């Protein structure tokens, strides 16, 4: 097979022959005024990634069981992860502060990205990274989606703003692969897979965000089968930039005879430059960036107002079924945004642990721990440890959840077993809103802890922690807010399936608890997890019965239900990680500290974090009246 890019084949062969000798590349931008020496350096969490993939979730067996994934052998995967980590640590992480400080620059000729971004992207393309997990028929390497996700995790942690440029392309590729014609795939997909062109998704308009049924962008049919697209889209990430020679916009618009609402939306390809007869960049299309948004964070990514002025576009999929097709893109983006929650928790933890080990303040309450120094490192103080352990619990727990979800993506894409695909698809539908909303909510919490550990220094830019908070805040908004994800989970995925979507996951938890009922090493986790799992089903029944009497109950309970579900999911993953750690310790290991830390973090999660579910239970069962009874005009009384 030609599924694996030549560069990775050589990498694999070299790794098999002898241990690789790292050849660090200089960062593409080294302006000392913009990259302060006080910022903690990013280190890819390869040991924990391997723990989750290899020891917890059995990725080696997973890949060998799926047609088309056999080339992802342990040696190949490790070589790719190592090289991906080097690229993230040495090339794009040094640009993170540069992107925040410089931002993007608009001009009538186009948008210029921060110094070094374009050069780093060229290295990314030359390394074959964009094509990693895409079809060999379109120039991809045919490796599993879940392996691509592991690279995306490290890219996002190193520099979220930079990572959004290739990240949006991934969704465009999946949409074209699923719904495009053969001609469209040949013209656009091959260039997107190679990274020569990048992609976007264009949904939101000034008057409509979540409610896409209100969109007004028009698509006028032309005699040659194309369409003229006219309208304005806002909040378009990576909508205009100088990193690639062309940008392929995936755009929602209405045909002249389209029915009202969401049933009258179609999907179109609208390139920045129209391809010529050879498929290369041709004449400029009628689409341009009107302005850049001034944002709280992710300054290194161009968030654009895009104006379509009779731009030439091409229909993707059936007319008036564009929203159905766009969900391919949106679900990809939602999992990508879940990774953002993980990224900001990891960055906050890495910065926090570095500072807490070095910063001297006060003495431990039980007596000096560093008597030779003027004060003790702040890591000795219980409250600092509370914040560090919270970040660690969320970063490592959410890594397990998103990698479990990625396994379902592999199965849906590669399995030839219809029943297995069906079950994985149902699991993916259930977990996606939880992963997107819960992981970003607690990721933002973790980012805030990163600032708090630094004290006043956390509020100062050069330490990098305040940027982490600003960059994290968008994650709870785009690709559907927490409230929208919660309505999707409770209303569509749970109540509309009469709880069937939930049962797929709770059965896994139930079997785990049964299998480990007598396991004394993790008994402290199994019993509360079993009780929580039963309560989850009971709560779902209670909320469903209440919603039958009052439809407002769905919206009133949904966010608490989603957060409860997220904490319950992490309880299962932490219990399972504790099981693996206990087995490794019992068998004897040279990494005793690593596995002991897993057990201790699991204990912290169950004793300090999981009790939050009690408040969510009380809140979701309190009904809708405490939200809906107040008259609208009474909200603002007292001013």
Coordinates of C-alpha atoms in Angstrom, one line a residue:
X1 CA 0.0 0.0 0.0
X2 CA 1.0 3.6 -0.6
X3 CA -1.0 4.8 2.4
X4 CA 1.9 6.2 4.4
X5 CA 3.7 9.2 3.2
X6 CA 7.3 8.6 2.2
X7 CA 8.6 10.9 4.9
X8 CA 7.0 8.7 7.6
X9 CA 8.2 5.5 5.9
X10 CA 11.7 6.8 6.2
X11 CA 11.1 7.9 9.7
X12 CA 9.9 4.5 10.6
X13 CA 12.8 2.7 8.9
X14 CA 15.3 5.0 10.7
X15 CA 13.6 4.5 14.0
X16 CA 13.7 0.7 13.6
X17 CA 17.4 0.7 12.6
X18 CA 18.7 2.9 15.5
X19 CA 17.4 5.2 18.2
X20 CA 16.6 8.6 16.5
X21 CA 19.0 11.4 17.1
X22 CA 17.0 14.6 17.6
X23 CA 17.9 17.5 15.2
X24 CA 16.1 20.5 16.7
X25 CA 15.0 23.1 14.3
X26 CA 15.4 26.7 15.3
X27 CA 12.1 28.4 15.9
X28 CA 11.0 30.3 12.8
X29 CA 10.6 33.5 15.0
X30 CA 12.9 34.4 17.9
X31 CA 12.2 38.0 18.7
X32 CA 13.3 38.2 22.3
X33 CA 10.9 41.2 22.9
X34 CA 8.0 39.0 22.0
X35 CA 9.0 35.7 23.5
X36 CA 9.8 36.3 27.2
X37 CA 12.2 33.9 28.9
X38 CA 9.7 33.8 31.8
X39 CA 7.1 31.9 29.8
X40 CA 7.0 28.2 30.6
X41 CA 8.1 26.1 27.7
X42 CA 5.6 23.7 26.2
X43 CA 6.4 20.0 26.6
X44 CA 4.2 17.5 24.7
X45 CA 2.7 15.0 27.3
X46 CA 3.8 12.0 25.3
X47 CA 4.0 9.7 28.3
X48 CA 0.4 10.3 29.3
X49 CA -0.8 10.1 25.6
X50 CA 0.8 6.7 25.4
X51 CA -0.7 5.6 28.7
X52 CA -4.2 6.5 27.5
X53 CA -3.8 5.0 24.0
X54 CA -1.7 1.9 24.7
X55 CA -2.4 0.9 28.3
X56 CA -5.9 2.1 28.9
X57 CA -7.7 1.9 25.6
X58 CA -5.7 -0.8 23.7
X59 CA -5.1 1.2 20.5
X60 CA -2.6 -1.4 19.1
X61 CA -5.3 -4.1 19.1
X62 CA -7.9 -1.5 18.0
X63 CA -5.9 -0.6 14.9
X64 CA -5.2 -4.2 13.9
X65 CA -8.9 -5.1 14.1
X66 CA -9.9 -2.4 11.6
X67 CA -9.5 -2.7 7.9
X68 CA -7.2 0.1 6.6
X69 CA -5.6 0.8 10.0
X70 CA -3.1 -2.0 10.0
X71 CA -0.2 0.2 9.0
X72 CA -0.5 2.1 12.3
X73 CA 1.9 -0.3 14.1
X74 CA 3.3 0.7 17.5
X75 CA 6.7 1.6 16.0
X76 CA 5.1 3.7 13.3
X77 CA 2.8 5.4 15.7
X78 CA 5.6 6.2 18.2
X79 CA 7.8 7.6 15.4
X80 CA 4.9 9.9 14.3
X81 CA 4.1 11.0 17.8
X82 CA 7.8 11.8 18.5
X83 CA 8.2 13.8 15.4
X84 CA 4.9 15.6 16.0
X85 CA 6.0 16.5 19.5
X86 CA 9.3 18.0 18.1
X87 CA 7.4 20.1 15.6
X88 CA 5.0 21.4 18.2
X89 CA 7.7 22.1 20.9
X90 CA 10.3 23.6 18.6
X91 CA 8.4 25.3 15.8
X92 CA 4.9 26.4 16.7
X93 CA 5.1 26.7 20.5
X94 CA 7.6 29.6 20.3
X95 CA 5.1 31.4 18.0
X96 CA 2.2 31.3 20.6
X97 CA 3.1 34.6 22.3
X98 CA 4.1 36.1 19.0
X99 CA 0.6 35.5 17.6
X100 CA -1.0 37.0 20.7
X101 CA 1.2 40.1 20.7
X102 CA 1.2 40.8 16.9
X103 CA -2.2 39.5 15.9
X104 CA -3.3 39.6 12.3
X105 CA -3.2 42.6 10.0
X106 CA -6.0 43.5 7.6
X107 CA -5.5 45.4 4.3
X108 CA -7.5 45.6 1.0
X109 CA -5.0 43.1 -0.5
X110 CA -5.6 40.5 2.2
X111 CA -4.8 39.5 5.7
X112 CA -1.2 39.0 7.0
X113 CA -0.7 36.5 9.8
X114 CA 1.8 37.1 12.6
X115 CA 5.5 36.7 11.9
X116 CA 6.6 33.1 11.5
X117 CA 3.1 31.7 11.1
X118 CA 3.4 31.2 7.3
X119 CA 6.9 29.7 7.5
X120 CA 5.8 27.3 10.2
X121 CA 2.8 26.2 8.0
X122 CA 5.1 25.5 5.1
X123 CA 7.2 23.2 7.4
X124 CA 3.9 21.6 8.4
X125 CA 2.9 20.9 4.8
X126 CA 6.4 19.7 3.9
X127 CA 6.3 17.3 6.7
X128 CA 3.1 15.7 5.4
X129 CA 1.1 16.5 8.5
X130 CA -2.2 17.7 6.8
X131 CA -2.6 14.4 4.9
X132 CA -2.0 12.1 7.8
X133 CA -5.5 10.8 8.4
X134 CA -7.0 11.2 4.9
X135 CA -7.9 8.9 2.1
X136 CA -5.0 7.6 -0.1
X137 CA -7.2 8.1 -3.1
X138 CA -6.9 11.9 -2.6
X139 CA -3.3 12.0 -1.6
X140 CA -3.7 11.2 2.0
X141 CA -1.7 8.7 4.1
X142 CA -4.7 6.6 5.1
X143 CA -3.7 6.5 8.8
X144 CA -6.5 6.4 11.5
X145 CA -8.4 9.6 12.5
X146 CA -7.5 8.9 16.1
X147 CA -3.8 9.2 15.3
X148 CA -4.5 12.6 13.6
X149 CA -6.3 13.6 16.7
X150 CA -3.3 12.9 18.9
X151 CA -1.2 15.3 16.7
X152 CA -4.0 17.8 16.9
X153 CA -3.9 17.7 20.6
X154 CA -0.2 18.6 20.7
X155 CA -0.7 21.3 18.0
X156 CA -3.5 22.9 20.0
X157 CA -1.5 22.9 23.2
X158 CA 1.5 24.4 21.6
X159 CA -0.3 27.2 19.8
X160 CA -4.1 27.1 19.5
X161 CA -4.4 30.1 17.2
X162 CA -1.9 28.7 14.7
X163 CA -3.5 25.2 14.9
X164 CA -6.9 26.6 13.8
X165 CA -5.7 27.2 10.3
X166 CA -5.1 23.6 9.4
X167 CA -7.8 22.5 11.9
X168 CA -10.6 24.2 9.9
X169 CA -9.3 22.5 6.7
X170 CA -9.9 19.1 8.4
X171 CA -13.6 19.7 8.6
X172 CA -13.8 21.0 5.1
X173 CA -12.0 17.8 3.9
X174 CA -14.4 15.5 5.7
X175 CA -17.4 17.4 4.3
X176 CA -16.2 17.2 0.7
X177 CA -15.2 13.5 1.2
X178 CA -18.7 12.7 2.5
X179 CA -20.8 14.8 0.2
X180 CA -18.8 16.1 -2.8
X181 CA -18.9 14.8 -6.3
X182 CA -15.9 13.0 -7.8
X183 CA -15.1 16.2 -9.8
X184 CA -15.2 18.3 -6.6
X185 CA -13.0 15.9 -4.8
X186 CA -10.5 15.8 -7.6
X187 CA -10.4 19.7 -7.8
X188 CA -10.6 20.7 -4.2
X189 CA -10.0 17.7 -1.9
X190 CA -6.6 16.8 -3.2
X191 CA -5.3 20.3 -2.7
X192 CA -6.8 20.5 0.8
X193 CA -5.4 17.1 1.8
X194 CA -1.9 18.2 0.7
X195 CA -2.2 21.4 2.7
X196 CA -1.6 23.5 -0.5
X197 CA -5.1 25.0 0.1
X198 CA -6.9 25.5 3.4
X199 CA -10.6 25.5 4.2
X200 CA -13.3 27.3 6.3
X201 CA -16.9 26.9 7.3
X202 CA -19.2 29.9 6.8
X203 CA -22.4 29.7 8.8
X204 CA -23.0 32.7 11.0
X205 CA -24.5 36.0 9.8
X206 CA -24.9 39.3 11.7
X207 CA -28.6 38.6 12.5
X208 CA -28.4 34.8 13.1
X209 CA -25.9 32.7 15.1
X210 CA -27.4 29.5 16.4
X211 CA -30.7 29.9 14.6
X212 CA -29.5 29.2 11.1
X213 CA -33.0 29.0 9.8
X214 CA -32.9 32.8 9.7
X215 CA -29.9 33.1 7.3
X216 CA -30.3 35.3 4.2
X217 CA -27.2 34.6 2.1
X218 CA -28.5 33.9 -1.4
X219 CA -27.5 31.4 -4.2
X220 CA -28.6 32.3 -7.7
X221 CA -28.4 29.4 -10.2
X222 CA -26.4 30.0 -13.4
X223 CA -26.7 28.4 -16.8
X224 CA -23.4 26.6 -16.5
X225 CA -24.5 24.8 -13.3
X226 CA -22.7 27.1 -10.9
X227 CA -24.3 29.6 -8.5
X228 CA -23.7 33.2 -7.6
X229 CA -23.4 33.5 -3.8
X230 CA -24.2 36.9 -2.2
X231 CA -24.3 37.7 1.5
X232 CA -22.2 38.4 4.6
X233 CA -20.9 35.9 7.0
X234 CA -19.3 36.8 10.4
X235 CA -17.0 35.1 12.9
X236 CA -15.3 33.1 10.2
X237 CA -12.1 31.6 11.6
X238 CA -9.2 31.5 9.2
X239 CA -11.4 33.2 6.6
X240 CA -8.5 35.1 5.0
X241 CA -4.8 34.7 5.5
X242 CA -1.4 34.5 3.7
X243 CA -0.4 31.0 4.8
X244 CA -1.8 29.1 1.7
X245 CA -2.3 30.0 -1.9
X246 CA -6.1 29.4 -1.9
X247 CA -8.9 29.2 0.7
X248 CA -11.9 26.9 0.1
X249 CA -15.0 28.3 1.8
X250 CA -17.8 25.9 2.7
X251 CA -20.9 28.2 2.7
X252 CA -24.5 27.9 3.7
X253 CA -27.0 29.8 1.5
X254 CA -30.5 29.8 0.2
X255 CA -31.8 29.0 -3.3
X256 CA -34.5 31.4 -4.7
X257 CA -37.3 28.8 -4.4
X258 CA -36.1 27.3 -1.0
X259 CA -38.6 26.7 1.7
X260 CA -38.4 28.9 4.8
X261 CA -36.3 27.8 7.9
X262 CA -33.7 25.2 8.1
X263 CA -35.4 23.0 5.5
X264 CA -34.4 25.6 2.8
X265 CA -30.6 25.7 3.3
X266 CA -28.1 24.5 0.8
X267 CA -24.3 24.0 1.0
X268 CA -21.8 25.4 -1.5
X269 CA -18.1 25.4 -2.3
X270 CA -16.9 29.0 -2.8
X271 CA -13.1 29.3 -3.4
X272 CA -11.1 32.4 -2.9
X273 CA -9.5 31.8 -6.3
X274 CA -11.4 29.9 -9.0
X275 CA -9.4 26.9 -10.2
X276 CA -8.2 27.1 -13.8
X277 CA -8.5 24.3 -16.4
X278 CA -5.5 22.6 -14.8
X279 CA -7.0 22.8 -11.3
X280 CA -4.5 25.4 -10.2
X281 CA -5.2 28.9 -8.8
X282 CA -7.0 31.0 -11.4
X283 CA -8.9 34.3 -11.3
X284 CA -10.0 35.9 -8.0
X285 CA -13.5 35.1 -6.9
X286 CA -16.1 37.6 -5.6
X287 CA -15.3 36.9 -1.9
X288 CA -13.3 39.1 0.3
X289 CA -12.6 39.8 4.0
X290 CA -14.4 43.0 5.0
X291 CA -12.7 43.3 8.4
X292 CA -11.1 41.4 11.2
X293 CA -12.9 41.0 14.5
X294 CA -11.3 42.6 17.6
X295 CA -11.3 39.7 20.1
X296 CA -10.6 38.7 23.7
X297 CA -8.2 36.1 22.6
X298 CA -6.8 33.8 19.8
X299 CA -5.3 36.9 18.3
X300 CA -3.1 34.9 16.0
X301 CA -6.0 33.5 14.1
X302 CA -7.9 35.7 11.7
X303 CA -11.6 35.9 12.6
X304 CA -13.2 37.5 9.6
X305 CA -16.2 39.3 8.3
X306 CA -16.5 37.7 4.8
X307 CA -18.4 39.4 2.1
X308 CA -19.7 37.3 -0.8
X309 CA -20.5 39.5 -3.8
X310 CA -22.0 37.3 -6.6
X311 CA -19.2 34.9 -5.8
X312 CA -19.1 31.7 -7.9
X313 CA -20.0 28.7 -5.9
X314 CA -20.8 25.0 -6.5
X315 CA -23.5 23.0 -4.8
X316 CA -22.4 20.2 -2.4
X317 CA -24.9 17.5 -1.8
X318 CA -28.7 17.8 -2.5
X319 CA -30.4 21.2 -2.7
X320 CA -32.1 22.3 0.5
X321 CA -30.2 19.6 2.5
X322 CA -27.2 21.7 3.3
X323 CA -27.6 21.7 7.0
X324 CA -27.5 17.9 7.0
X325 CA -24.3 18.0 5.0
X326 CA -22.8 20.7 7.2
X327 CA -23.2 18.6 10.3
X328 CA -20.3 16.5 9.0
X329 CA -18.2 19.6 9.3
X330 CA -19.8 20.7 12.6
X331 CA -19.3 17.4 14.4
X332 CA -15.6 17.4 13.3
X333 CA -15.3 20.9 14.6
X334 CA -17.0 20.0 17.9
X335 CA -14.6 17.3 18.7
X336 CA -11.8 19.7 17.7
X337 CA -13.2 22.2 20.2
X338 CA -13.3 19.5 22.9
X339 CA -9.6 19.2 22.3
X340 CA -9.3 22.9 23.0
X341 CA -10.7 22.4 26.5
X342 CA -8.1 19.7 27.0
X343 CA -5.4 21.9 25.6
X344 CA -6.0 24.9 27.9
X345 CA -6.2 22.6 31.0
X346 CA -2.8 21.0 30.0
X347 CA -1.2 24.4 29.3
X348 CA -2.5 25.7 32.6
X349 CA -1.2 22.7 34.5
X350 CA 2.3 22.8 32.8
X351 CA 2.7 26.5 33.7
X352 CA 1.2 26.0 37.2
X353 CA 3.4 23.1 38.2
X354 CA 6.6 24.8 36.9
X355 CA 5.8 27.9 38.9
X356 CA 4.6 26.1 42.0
X357 CA 7.9 24.2 42.3
X358 CA 10.0 27.3 42.1
X359 CA 8.1 30.2 43.7
X360 CA 9.0 30.7 47.3
X361 CA 6.2 32.0 49.6
X362 CA 5.6 31.4 53.3
X363 CA 6.2 28.2 55.3
X364 CA 4.2 25.0 55.3
X365 CA 1.8 24.8 58.1
X366 CA 3.5 21.7 59.4
X367 CA 6.9 23.3 59.5
X368 CA 9.6 24.3 56.9
X369 CA 10.0 22.0 54.0
X370 CA 13.0 23.9 52.5
X371 CA 14.7 25.3 55.7
X372 CA 17.8 26.3 53.7
X373 CA 15.7 28.8 51.7
X374 CA 13.9 32.0 52.6
X375 CA 10.5 30.3 52.3
X376 CA 9.0 27.1 51.0
X377 CA 8.0 26.5 47.4
X378 CA 4.2 27.2 47.1
X379 CA 3.6 23.6 46.0
X380 CA 3.7 22.6 49.7
X381 CA 0.5 24.6 50.4
X382 CA -2.8 22.6 50.3
X383 CA -4.7 25.2 48.3
X384 CA -2.1 25.3 45.6
X385 CA -2.2 21.5 45.4
X386 CA -6.0 21.7 45.1
X387 CA -5.7 23.8 42.0
X388 CA -2.9 21.7 40.5
X389 CA -4.7 18.5 41.1
X390 CA -7.9 19.9 39.7
X391 CA -6.0 20.8 36.5
X392 CA -4.3 17.4 36.4
X393 CA -7.6 15.6 36.9
X394 CA -9.3 17.4 34.1
X395 CA -6.4 17.3 31.6
X396 CA -5.7 13.6 32.1
X397 CA -9.4 12.6 32.5
X398 CA -10.5 14.5 29.5
X399 CA -7.7 13.0 27.5
X400 CA -9.1 9.6 28.2
X401 CA -12.6 10.6 27.3
X402 CA -11.6 12.3 23.9
X403 CA -9.4 9.4 22.9
X404 CA -12.2 6.9 23.7
X405 CA -14.4 9.1 21.5
X406 CA -11.8 9.0 18.8
X407 CA -11.9 5.2 18.8
X408 CA -15.6 5.5 17.9
X409 CA -14.6 7.7 14.9
X410 CA -12.2 5.1 13.7
X411 CA -14.9 2.4 13.9
X412 CA -17.5 4.4 12.1
X413 CA -15.0 5.2 9.3
X414 CA -13.2 1.9 8.9
X415 CA -15.3 -1.0 10.3
X416 CA -17.0 -3.4 7.9
X417 CA -19.3 -4.7 10.7
X418 CA -22.6 -2.9 10.3
X419 CA -23.7 -3.5 13.9
X420 CA -20.3 -2.3 15.3
X421 CA -20.5 0.8 13.1
X422 CA -24.1 1.5 14.3
X423 CA -23.1 1.2 18.0
X424 CA -20.0 3.4 17.6
X425 CA -22.1 6.0 15.7
X426 CA -24.6 6.1 18.5
X427 CA -21.8 6.4 21.1
X428 CA -20.2 9.2 19.1
X429 CA -23.5 11.0 18.9
X430 CA -24.0 10.7 22.7
X431 CA -20.4 11.7 23.7
X432 CA -19.9 14.6 21.2
X433 CA -22.0 17.3 23.0
X434 CA -20.6 16.1 26.4
X435 CA -17.0 16.3 25.2
X436 CA -17.5 19.7 23.5
X437 CA -19.3 21.4 26.3
X438 CA -18.0 19.7 29.5
X439 CA -14.3 19.7 28.4
X440 CA -14.4 23.4 27.4
X441 CA -16.1 24.4 30.6
X442 CA -13.7 22.6 32.9
X443 CA -10.8 23.5 30.6
X444 CA -11.6 27.2 31.2
X445 CA -11.8 26.5 34.9
X446 CA -8.3 24.9 34.7
X447 CA -6.9 27.8 32.8
X448 CA -8.1 30.2 35.5
X449 CA -6.4 28.1 38.1
X450 CA -3.2 28.5 36.1
X451 CA -3.5 32.3 36.6
X452 CA -4.4 31.9 40.3
X453 CA -1.3 29.8 41.1
X454 CA 0.9 32.6 39.9
X455 CA -0.9 35.2 42.0
X456 CA -0.4 38.7 40.7
X457 CA 2.2 37.4 38.3
X458 CA -0.6 35.4 36.6
X459 CA -2.2 38.7 35.6
X460 CA 0.9 39.8 33.8
X461 CA 1.3 38.9 30.1
X462 CA 4.8 37.6 29.9
X463 CA 4.0 34.5 32.0
X464 CA 1.5 33.3 29.5
X465 CA -1.2 32.3 31.9
X466 CA -3.6 35.2 31.2
X467 CA -3.3 34.5 27.4
X468 CA -4.3 30.9 28.1
X469 CA -7.5 32.2 29.9
X470 CA -8.3 34.6 27.1
X471 CA -7.7 32.0 24.4
X472 CA -9.8 29.4 26.3
X473 CA -12.9 31.6 26.6
X474 CA -14.1 31.2 23.0
X475 CA -14.2 27.4 23.3
X476 CA -17.5 27.6 25.2
X477 CA -19.1 29.7 22.5
X478 CA -18.2 28.5 19.0
X479 CA -19.5 25.3 17.4
X480 CA -22.5 25.6 19.6
X481 CA -22.5 27.2 23.1
X482 CA -22.7 25.1 26.2
X483 CA -26.4 25.7 26.4
X484 CA -26.9 24.5 22.8
X485 CA -24.8 21.4 23.4
X486 CA -26.9 20.7 26.5
X487 CA -30.2 21.0 24.7
X488 CA -28.8 18.6 22.0
X489 CA -27.7 16.1 24.6
X490 CA -30.8 16.1 26.8
X491 CA -33.5 17.0 24.2
X492 CA -32.4 15.2 21.1
X493 CA -29.9 12.5 22.2
X494 CA -31.6 11.4 25.4
X495 CA -35.3 12.2 25.6
X496 CA -36.0 11.7 21.9
X497 CA -34.4 8.3 22.0
X498 CA -36.2 7.5 25.3
X499 CA -32.8 7.1 27.0
X500 CA -31.4 4.6 24.5
X501 CA -28.4 6.8 23.8
X502 CA -27.4 6.9 27.4
X503 CA -27.7 3.1 27.9
X504 CA -24.9 2.4 25.5
X505 CA -22.4 4.2 27.8
X506 CA -24.0 3.2 31.2
X507 CA -23.8 -0.5 30.1
X508 CA -20.0 -0.1 29.7
X509 CA -19.8 1.4 33.2
X510 CA -22.1 -1.3 34.6
X511 CA -19.9 -4.1 33.1
X512 CA -16.8 -2.4 34.5
X513 CA -18.3 -2.3 38.0
X514 CA -19.4 -5.9 37.8
X515 CA -16.0 -7.1 36.7
X516 CA -14.2 -5.1 39.4
X517 CA -16.7 -5.7 42.3
X518 CA -14.2 -7.7 44.3
X519 CA -11.1 -5.7 43.3
X520 CA -9.8 -4.4 46.6
X521 CA -7.2 -2.2 44.9
X522 CA -9.8 0.0 43.4
X523 CA -12.8 -0.7 45.6
X524 CA -12.9 3.0 46.7
X525 CA -13.8 3.9 43.2
X526 CA -16.0 1.0 42.0
X527 CA -18.7 1.3 44.6
X528 CA -19.4 5.1 44.2
X529 CA -19.2 4.7 40.4
X530 CA -21.8 2.0 40.4
X531 CA -24.1 4.1 42.6
X532 CA -23.6 7.1 40.3
X533 CA -24.3 5.1 37.2
X534 CA -27.6 3.9 38.6
X535 CA -28.5 7.5 39.7
X536 CA -27.7 8.7 36.1
X537 CA -30.5 6.5 34.8
X538 CA -32.9 7.5 37.5
X539 CA -32.3 11.2 37.0
X540 CA -32.9 10.8 33.3
X541 CA -36.2 9.2 34.0
X542 CA -37.2 12.0 36.5
X543 CA -36.3 14.8 34.1
X544 CA -38.1 13.1 31.3
X545 CA -41.3 12.7 33.3
X546 CA -41.1 16.3 34.4
X547 CA -40.6 17.4 30.8
X548 CA -43.8 15.6 29.8
X549 CA -45.7 18.0 32.1
X550 CA -43.7 21.1 31.3
X551 CA -41.6 21.4 28.1
X552 CA -39.5 24.3 29.7
X553 CA -38.0 21.6 32.0
X554 CA -35.8 20.5 29.2
X555 CA -34.1 23.8 28.9
X556 CA -34.1 24.4 32.6
X557 CA -32.4 21.1 33.4
X558 CA -30.1 20.7 30.4
X559 CA -26.9 22.4 31.4
X560 CA -26.9 20.8 34.9
X561 CA -27.7 17.4 33.2
X562 CA -24.8 17.8 30.8
X563 CA -22.3 18.8 33.5
X564 CA -23.5 15.9 35.7
X565 CA -23.0 13.6 32.7
X566 CA -19.4 15.0 32.1
X567 CA -18.5 14.4 35.7
X568 CA -20.0 10.9 35.5
X569 CA -18.0 10.1 32.4
X570 CA -14.8 11.2 34.0
X571 CA -15.5 9.1 37.1
X572 CA -15.6 6.0 34.8
X573 CA -12.4 6.9 33.0
X574 CA -10.6 7.7 36.3
X575 CA -11.7 4.5 37.8
X576 CA -10.5 2.6 34.8
X577 CA -7.2 4.5 34.9
X578 CA -6.9 3.6 38.5
X579 CA -7.4 -0.1 37.6
X580 CA -4.6 0.0 35.1
X581 CA -2.3 1.8 37.5
X582 CA -3.0 -0.7 40.4
X583 CA -2.3 -3.6 38.1
X584 CA 1.0 -2.1 37.0
X585 CA 2.1 -1.4 40.6
X586 CA 1.1 -4.9 41.7
X587 CA 3.1 -6.5 38.8
X588 CA 6.2 -4.3 39.6
X589 CA 7.3 -1.4 37.5
X590 CA 10.2 1.0 37.1
X591 CA 7.6 3.9 36.8
X592 CA 6.2 3.6 40.3
X593 CA 5.8 7.3 40.7
X594 CA 3.8 7.7 37.5
X595 CA 1.3 5.0 38.4
X596 CA 1.0 6.1 42.1
X597 CA 0.2 9.6 40.8
X598 CA -2.6 8.1 38.7
X599 CA -4.2 6.4 41.8
X600 CA -3.8 9.5 43.9
X601 CA -5.3 11.7 41.2
X602 CA -8.2 9.3 40.9
X603 CA -8.7 9.5 44.6
X604 CA -8.7 13.3 44.5
X605 CA -11.2 13.3 41.6
X606 CA -13.6 11.0 43.5
X607 CA -13.3 12.8 46.8
X608 CA -13.0 16.5 45.7
X609 CA -14.5 16.9 42.2
X610 CA -17.2 14.3 41.9
X611 CA -19.2 15.7 44.8
X612 CA -20.1 18.6 42.5
X613 CA -22.7 16.2 41.0
X614 CA -24.8 16.7 44.1
X615 CA -25.4 20.4 43.4
X616 CA -26.2 19.6 39.8
X617 CA -28.8 17.0 40.9
X618 CA -30.5 19.5 43.2
X619 CA -30.5 22.2 40.6
X620 CA -31.8 20.2 37.7
X621 CA -34.6 18.7 39.8
X622 CA -35.7 22.1 41.1
X623 CA -37.9 22.6 38.1
X624 CA -38.4 25.4 35.6
X625 CA -40.6 27.8 37.7
X626 CA -37.6 29.4 39.4
X627 CA -36.4 30.5 36.0
X628 CA -39.6 31.2 34.1
X629 CA -41.9 32.8 36.7
X630 CA -40.4 36.3 36.7
X631 CA -42.0 38.8 34.3
X632 CA -39.7 40.1 31.7
X633 CA -40.2 43.7 32.7
X634 CA -39.3 42.9 36.3
X635 CA -35.7 41.8 35.5
X636 CA -34.4 45.4 35.3
X637 CA -36.3 46.9 38.2
X638 CA -34.2 48.6 40.7
X639 CA -32.1 50.7 38.3

